[in-house]
Coordinates of C-alpha atoms and ligand atoms in Angstrom, one line a residue:
M1 CA 15.2 -4.3 -23.2
S2 CA 11.8 -2.9 -22.3
S3 CA 9.5 -0.8 -24.4
P4 CA 10.3 2.9 -24.4
G5 CA 8.3 4.6 -21.6
D6 CA 7.9 1.5 -19.5
Y7 CA 9.0 3.2 -16.3
D8 CA 7.4 0.4 -14.2
A9 CA 10.0 -2.1 -15.7
V10 CA 12.8 0.3 -14.7
R11 CA 11.3 0.8 -11.2
K12 CA 11.2 -3.0 -10.7
D13 CA 14.9 -3.3 -11.8
I14 CA 15.9 -0.5 -9.4
A15 CA 14.1 -2.2 -6.5
A16 CA 15.9 -5.4 -7.4
L17 CA 19.4 -3.9 -7.5
L18 CA 19.1 -2.3 -4.0
H19 CA 20.1 -5.5 -2.3
Q20 CA 24.0 -5.4 -2.3
P21 CA 25.3 -7.7 0.4
E22 CA 28.9 -6.7 -0.2
Y23 CA 28.4 -3.0 -0.2
D24 CA 28.2 -0.8 2.9
D25 CA 25.2 -1.8 5.0
G26 CA 24.0 -4.2 2.4
S27 CA 22.0 -1.7 0.3
A28 CA 22.7 0.6 -2.7
G29 CA 19.7 2.6 -1.6
P30 CA 21.3 5.4 0.4
V31 CA 24.0 6.2 -2.2
L32 CA 21.3 6.3 -4.9
V33 CA 19.3 8.8 -2.8
R34 CA 22.4 10.9 -2.5
L35 CA 23.0 10.7 -6.3
A36 CA 19.5 12.0 -7.0
W37 CA 19.9 14.8 -4.4
H38 CA 23.3 15.9 -5.7
S39 CA 22.2 15.8 -9.3
A40 CA 19.4 18.3 -8.5
G41 CA 21.0 20.3 -5.6
T42 CA 23.1 22.4 -7.9
Y43 CA 20.1 24.5 -8.8
D44 CA 20.2 28.3 -8.7
A45 CA 16.8 29.9 -9.0
E46 CA 18.2 33.4 -10.0
T47 CA 20.2 32.2 -13.0
D48 CA 18.1 29.1 -13.7
T49 CA 21.2 27.0 -13.9
G50 CA 22.0 23.5 -12.4
G51 CA 19.4 21.0 -11.4
S52 CA 18.8 17.4 -12.4
N53 CA 18.0 18.0 -16.1
G54 CA 21.1 17.2 -18.2
A55 CA 22.8 14.8 -15.8
G56 CA 25.9 16.9 -15.8
M57 CA 27.6 14.7 -13.2
R58 CA 28.7 12.4 -16.0
Y59 CA 31.3 15.0 -16.9
E60 CA 34.4 16.0 -15.0
A61 CA 33.3 19.6 -14.4
E62 CA 30.5 18.4 -12.2
G63 CA 31.3 14.8 -11.5
G64 CA 34.8 15.7 -10.3
D65 CA 33.5 18.2 -7.7
P66 CA 34.9 16.9 -4.4
A67 CA 31.4 17.2 -3.0
N68 CA 30.4 14.4 -5.4
A69 CA 33.1 12.0 -4.2
G70 CA 31.8 8.5 -4.0
L71 CA 28.8 9.0 -6.2
Q72 CA 30.5 7.0 -9.0
H73 CA 29.4 3.9 -6.9
A74 CA 25.8 4.9 -7.4
R75 CA 26.3 5.5 -11.2
V76 CA 28.1 2.2 -11.5
F77 CA 25.2 0.4 -9.8
L78 CA 22.8 1.9 -12.3
E79 CA 24.8 1.4 -15.5
P80 CA 23.4 -2.1 -16.3
L81 CA 19.9 -0.6 -16.0
K82 CA 20.8 2.1 -18.4
E83 CA 22.1 -0.5 -20.9
K84 CA 19.0 -2.7 -20.5
H85 CA 16.5 0.2 -20.7
N86 CA 18.5 2.3 -23.1
W87 CA 15.6 4.7 -23.9
I88 CA 15.7 6.2 -20.4
T89 CA 17.9 9.3 -19.9
Y90 CA 20.5 9.4 -17.2
A91 CA 18.7 12.4 -15.7
D92 CA 15.5 10.5 -15.4
L93 CA 17.2 7.3 -14.2
W94 CA 19.1 9.0 -11.4
T95 CA 16.1 10.8 -10.0
L96 CA 13.8 7.8 -10.4
A97 CA 16.4 5.6 -8.6
G98 CA 16.4 8.0 -5.6
A99 CA 12.6 8.0 -5.5
V100 CA 12.3 4.2 -5.8
A101 CA 15.1 3.7 -3.2
I102 CA 13.3 5.9 -0.6
K103 CA 10.1 3.9 -1.0
E104 CA 11.8 0.5 -1.0
M105 CA 13.6 1.4 2.2
G106 CA 10.3 2.0 4.0
G107 CA 9.9 5.7 3.2
P108 CA 7.0 7.6 1.5
E109 CA 5.9 7.3 -2.1
I110 CA 7.7 10.1 -4.0
S111 CA 5.8 11.4 -7.0
W112 CA 8.1 11.4 -10.0
L113 CA 7.6 12.5 -13.5
P114 CA 9.8 11.7 -16.5
G115 CA 11.1 13.8 -19.4
R116 CA 14.5 15.1 -18.3
T117 CA 17.0 15.0 -21.1
D118 CA 20.7 14.3 -21.1
Y119 CA 21.4 17.4 -23.0
V120 CA 24.0 19.7 -21.4
D121 CA 23.9 23.4 -22.1
D122 CA 27.4 24.6 -21.5
S123 CA 26.2 28.0 -20.5
K124 CA 24.1 26.5 -17.8
L125 CA 26.8 24.2 -16.2
P126 CA 26.7 24.8 -12.5
P127 CA 30.0 26.0 -11.0
R128 CA 31.4 24.0 -8.2
G129 CA 30.6 24.9 -4.6
R130 CA 26.9 24.8 -4.9
L131 CA 26.4 21.7 -2.7
P132 CA 26.5 22.1 1.1
D133 CA 29.6 21.7 3.3
G134 CA 29.0 19.6 6.4
A135 CA 31.5 21.5 8.4
Q136 CA 29.4 24.7 8.3
G137 CA 26.5 26.1 10.3
A138 CA 22.9 27.4 9.9
D139 CA 23.9 30.5 7.8
H140 CA 25.5 28.3 5.2
L141 CA 22.5 26.0 5.0
R142 CA 20.2 29.0 4.4
W143 CA 22.6 30.3 1.8
I144 CA 22.7 27.0 -0.1
F145 CA 19.0 26.1 0.2
Y146 CA 17.4 29.5 -0.1
R147 CA 19.3 29.7 -3.5
M148 CA 17.2 26.8 -4.6
G149 CA 14.0 28.3 -3.3
F150 CA 13.5 26.1 -0.1
S151 CA 12.1 27.3 3.2
D152 CA 13.4 26.6 6.7
Q153 CA 10.8 23.9 7.1
E154 CA 11.8 22.3 3.8
I155 CA 15.5 22.4 4.7
V156 CA 14.8 20.5 7.9
A157 CA 12.6 17.9 6.1
L158 CA 15.2 17.3 3.4
S159 CA 17.9 16.9 6.1
G160 CA 15.9 13.9 7.4
A161 CA 17.4 11.9 4.5
H162 CA 20.4 11.5 6.8
N163 CA 18.4 8.8 8.4
L164 CA 19.9 6.8 5.5
G165 CA 23.4 5.7 4.8
R166 CA 26.7 6.8 6.2
C167 CA 29.7 9.0 5.8
H168 CA 32.9 7.5 4.4
A169 CA 36.3 8.9 5.5
D170 CA 37.6 8.3 1.9
R171 CA 34.8 10.3 0.3
S172 CA 33.8 13.3 2.5
G173 CA 36.3 12.9 5.4
F174 CA 33.5 12.4 7.8
D175 CA 32.9 8.9 9.2
G176 CA 30.0 6.8 10.4
A177 CA 26.2 6.5 10.2
W178 CA 23.6 8.8 11.8
V179 CA 21.3 6.0 13.0
N180 CA 21.5 2.3 13.9
A181 CA 19.4 1.0 11.0
P182 CA 20.7 3.2 8.1
T183 CA 18.8 1.4 5.3
R184 CA 15.4 1.9 6.9
F185 CA 13.8 5.3 6.2
S186 CA 12.3 6.8 9.4
N187 CA 12.5 9.8 11.7
T188 CA 15.1 8.3 14.0
Y189 CA 17.6 10.9 12.9
F190 CA 15.5 13.7 14.4
R191 CA 14.7 11.7 17.5
L192 CA 18.4 10.9 18.2
M193 CA 19.4 14.5 17.5
I194 CA 17.1 15.6 20.3
S195 CA 17.5 12.8 22.8
R196 CA 21.2 12.1 22.8
S197 CA 24.1 14.1 23.9
W198 CA 26.5 14.8 21.1
K199 CA 30.2 15.2 21.8
E200 CA 32.6 16.9 19.5
K201 CA 35.3 14.6 18.1
T202 CA 38.3 15.3 15.8
L203 CA 39.0 12.4 13.6
D204 CA 42.6 11.2 12.7
N205 CA 42.2 13.1 9.4
G206 CA 41.6 16.3 11.3
V207 CA 37.9 16.5 10.4
R208 CA 35.5 17.6 13.2
Q209 CA 32.2 15.9 13.7
F210 CA 29.9 15.0 16.6
V211 CA 29.5 11.5 18.1
H212 CA 27.4 9.5 20.5
Y213 CA 28.1 6.0 21.7
D214 CA 24.8 4.1 22.0
E215 CA 25.0 0.9 24.0
D216 CA 22.5 -0.8 21.7
A217 CA 24.6 0.1 18.7
E218 CA 27.5 -1.7 17.3
E219 CA 29.2 1.5 16.3
E220 CA 29.4 5.1 17.4
L221 CA 26.7 7.2 15.8
M222 CA 27.5 10.6 14.3
M223 CA 26.2 14.0 13.3
L224 CA 27.7 16.6 11.0
P225 CA 28.2 20.1 12.2
T226 CA 25.4 21.1 9.7
D227 CA 23.1 18.5 11.3
L228 CA 23.5 19.9 14.8
A229 CA 23.1 23.4 13.4
L230 CA 19.5 22.5 13.0
M231 CA 19.2 22.3 16.8
A232 CA 21.1 25.5 17.4
D233 CA 18.8 27.7 15.3
P234 CA 15.3 28.3 16.7
S235 CA 13.5 28.3 13.4
F236 CA 15.1 25.0 12.3
K237 CA 14.8 23.5 15.8
H238 CA 11.0 23.9 15.7
W239 CA 10.8 21.6 12.7
V240 CA 13.3 19.1 14.2
Q241 CA 10.9 18.8 17.2
V242 CA 7.8 18.5 14.9
Y243 CA 9.4 15.7 12.9
A244 CA 10.9 13.9 15.9
K245 CA 7.4 13.6 17.3
D246 CA 5.4 13.0 14.2
K247 CA 6.7 10.5 11.7
D248 CA 3.7 10.7 9.5
K249 CA 4.1 14.5 9.1
F250 CA 7.8 14.0 8.4
F251 CA 7.0 11.4 5.7
E252 CA 4.4 13.7 4.1
D253 CA 6.6 16.7 4.1
F254 CA 9.6 14.8 3.0
A255 CA 7.8 13.3 0.0
K256 CA 6.7 16.8 -1.1
V257 CA 10.1 18.4 -0.7
F258 CA 12.0 15.6 -2.4
T259 CA 9.6 15.9 -5.4
K260 CA 10.3 19.6 -5.4
L261 CA 14.0 19.0 -5.3
I262 CA 14.0 16.7 -8.4
E263 CA 11.8 19.1 -10.3
L264 CA 14.1 22.2 -9.8
G265 CA 14.7 24.0 -13.0
I266 CA 12.0 22.0 -14.9
T267 CA 8.8 23.6 -16.1
R268 CA 6.0 21.4 -17.4
D269 CA 2.8 22.0 -19.4
E270 CA -0.6 20.8 -18.1
K271 CA 0.1 17.3 -19.6
G272 CA 3.3 17.1 -17.6
Q273 CA 5.6 17.5 -20.6
I274 CA 8.8 19.4 -19.9
T275 CA 8.7 22.7 -21.8
N276 CA 12.0 24.2 -21.1
T277 CA 14.6 21.9 -22.6
D278 CA 15.9 22.9 -26.0
N279 CA 17.8 20.1 -27.7
E280 CA 18.5 22.1 -30.8
K281 CA 20.5 24.9 -29.3
G282 CA 24.3 24.6 -28.7
G283 CA 25.6 22.3 -25.9
Y284 CA 26.3 18.7 -26.4
H285 CA 24.8 15.3 -26.1
S286 CA 26.2 12.2 -24.3
Ligands
LIG301 FE1 23.8 14.4 2.9 N1 25.7 14.0 3.3 N2 24.1 16.4 3.2 N3 21.9 14.9 2.3 N4 23.5 12.5 2.4 C1 26.3 12.7 3.3 C2 25.7 11.5 3.0 C3 24.3 11.4 2.6 C4 25.3 16.9 3.7 C5 26.5 16.2 3.8 C6 26.7 14.9 3.6 C7 21.3 16.1 2.3 C8 21.9 17.3 2.9 C9 23.2 17.4 3.3 C10 22.3 11.9 1.9 C11 21.2 12.6 1.5 C12 21.0 14.0 1.7 C13 27.7 12.9 3.6 C14 28.7 11.7 3.6 C15 27.9 14.2 3.8 C16 29.2 14.8 4.2 C17 29.2 11.4 2.2 C18 30.2 10.3 2.3 O1 31.2 10.4 2.9 O2 29.9 9.3 1.6 C19 25.1 18.3 4.0 C20 26.2 19.2 4.6 C21 23.8 18.6 3.8 C22 23.2 19.9 4.1 O3 22.0 20.0 4.2 C23 20.0 16.0 1.6 C24 19.1 17.2 1.4 C25 19.9 14.7 1.2 C26 18.7 14.1 0.5 C27 17.5 14.6 0.5 C28 22.4 10.5 2.0 C29 21.3 9.5 1.6 C30 23.7 10.2 2.4 C31 24.3 8.8 2.6 C32 25.1 8.4 1.4 C33 25.7 7.0 1.5 O4 26.6 6.8 0.6 O5 25.4 6.3 2.4

């Protein structure tokens, strides 16, 4: 147990749980970052639905979306922390875990504010299909990310998270990691995108992705069709080039845009208190 509001105690425990020698590349970090992103990336600005508030992924309607396959691993990693610090909401814990994981893996400091509730408003449950499909191209990326209010520059900066982790054939159907050191946050993803030649490959399961075999690497590296769409579109490509050259600029922009992502759908007063959650009206609690 910790005292309610002791987020530093939670941060410490998140940092300590990242080391998972038996899991993937030895770290829970990448899948925690993906959990934070998918919890928030359902937001729709026009209807003000979706977003990290509410932690709807605990329920089948959202958690069972095929786009969220595999994220139960992230939730299971965090469950002992939720028990220990039972005053924190899932919505805060998931977003904080992503922010702490990025920093612990060598990335920038992400500014994070608490206050999300686990209250789910049925009328605001996001429909499935709001998360991006890796098999698509630039138009799809714009359709998904403009809906949340992101610009082309922000789309590219956010995509840089693919410097972390890997695809799992039994989760998304895609397979492999984007970079050689997938638990170290860097701009390598952008550098490899530009400097290597990527060949189309159809996996045994029929899924199409792009691959490059690097002599220094133990395994073939990969890119999704959506990743390489960033190179095919002039406006996106500009930012890929900027971030490939300038790691500090990437870190700075990534930190800003990740904070924006985990704040989608949340309005705060000048003290930072969330003003648009209404626990009294309809819906249900966990
Ligand atoms: Fe992603 N991502 N992502 N992604 N993603 C996958 C894995 C990770 C897309 C598709 C996939 C973002 C944007 C996109 C992470 C962070 C972010 C996988 C493999 C697919 C497919 C899943 C599996 O098989 O386990 C597509 C399409 C987009 C479009 O833009 C954004 C934005 C972020 C965060 C800011 C991370 C981290 C992973 C690795 C997860 C792991 O388990 O290792």
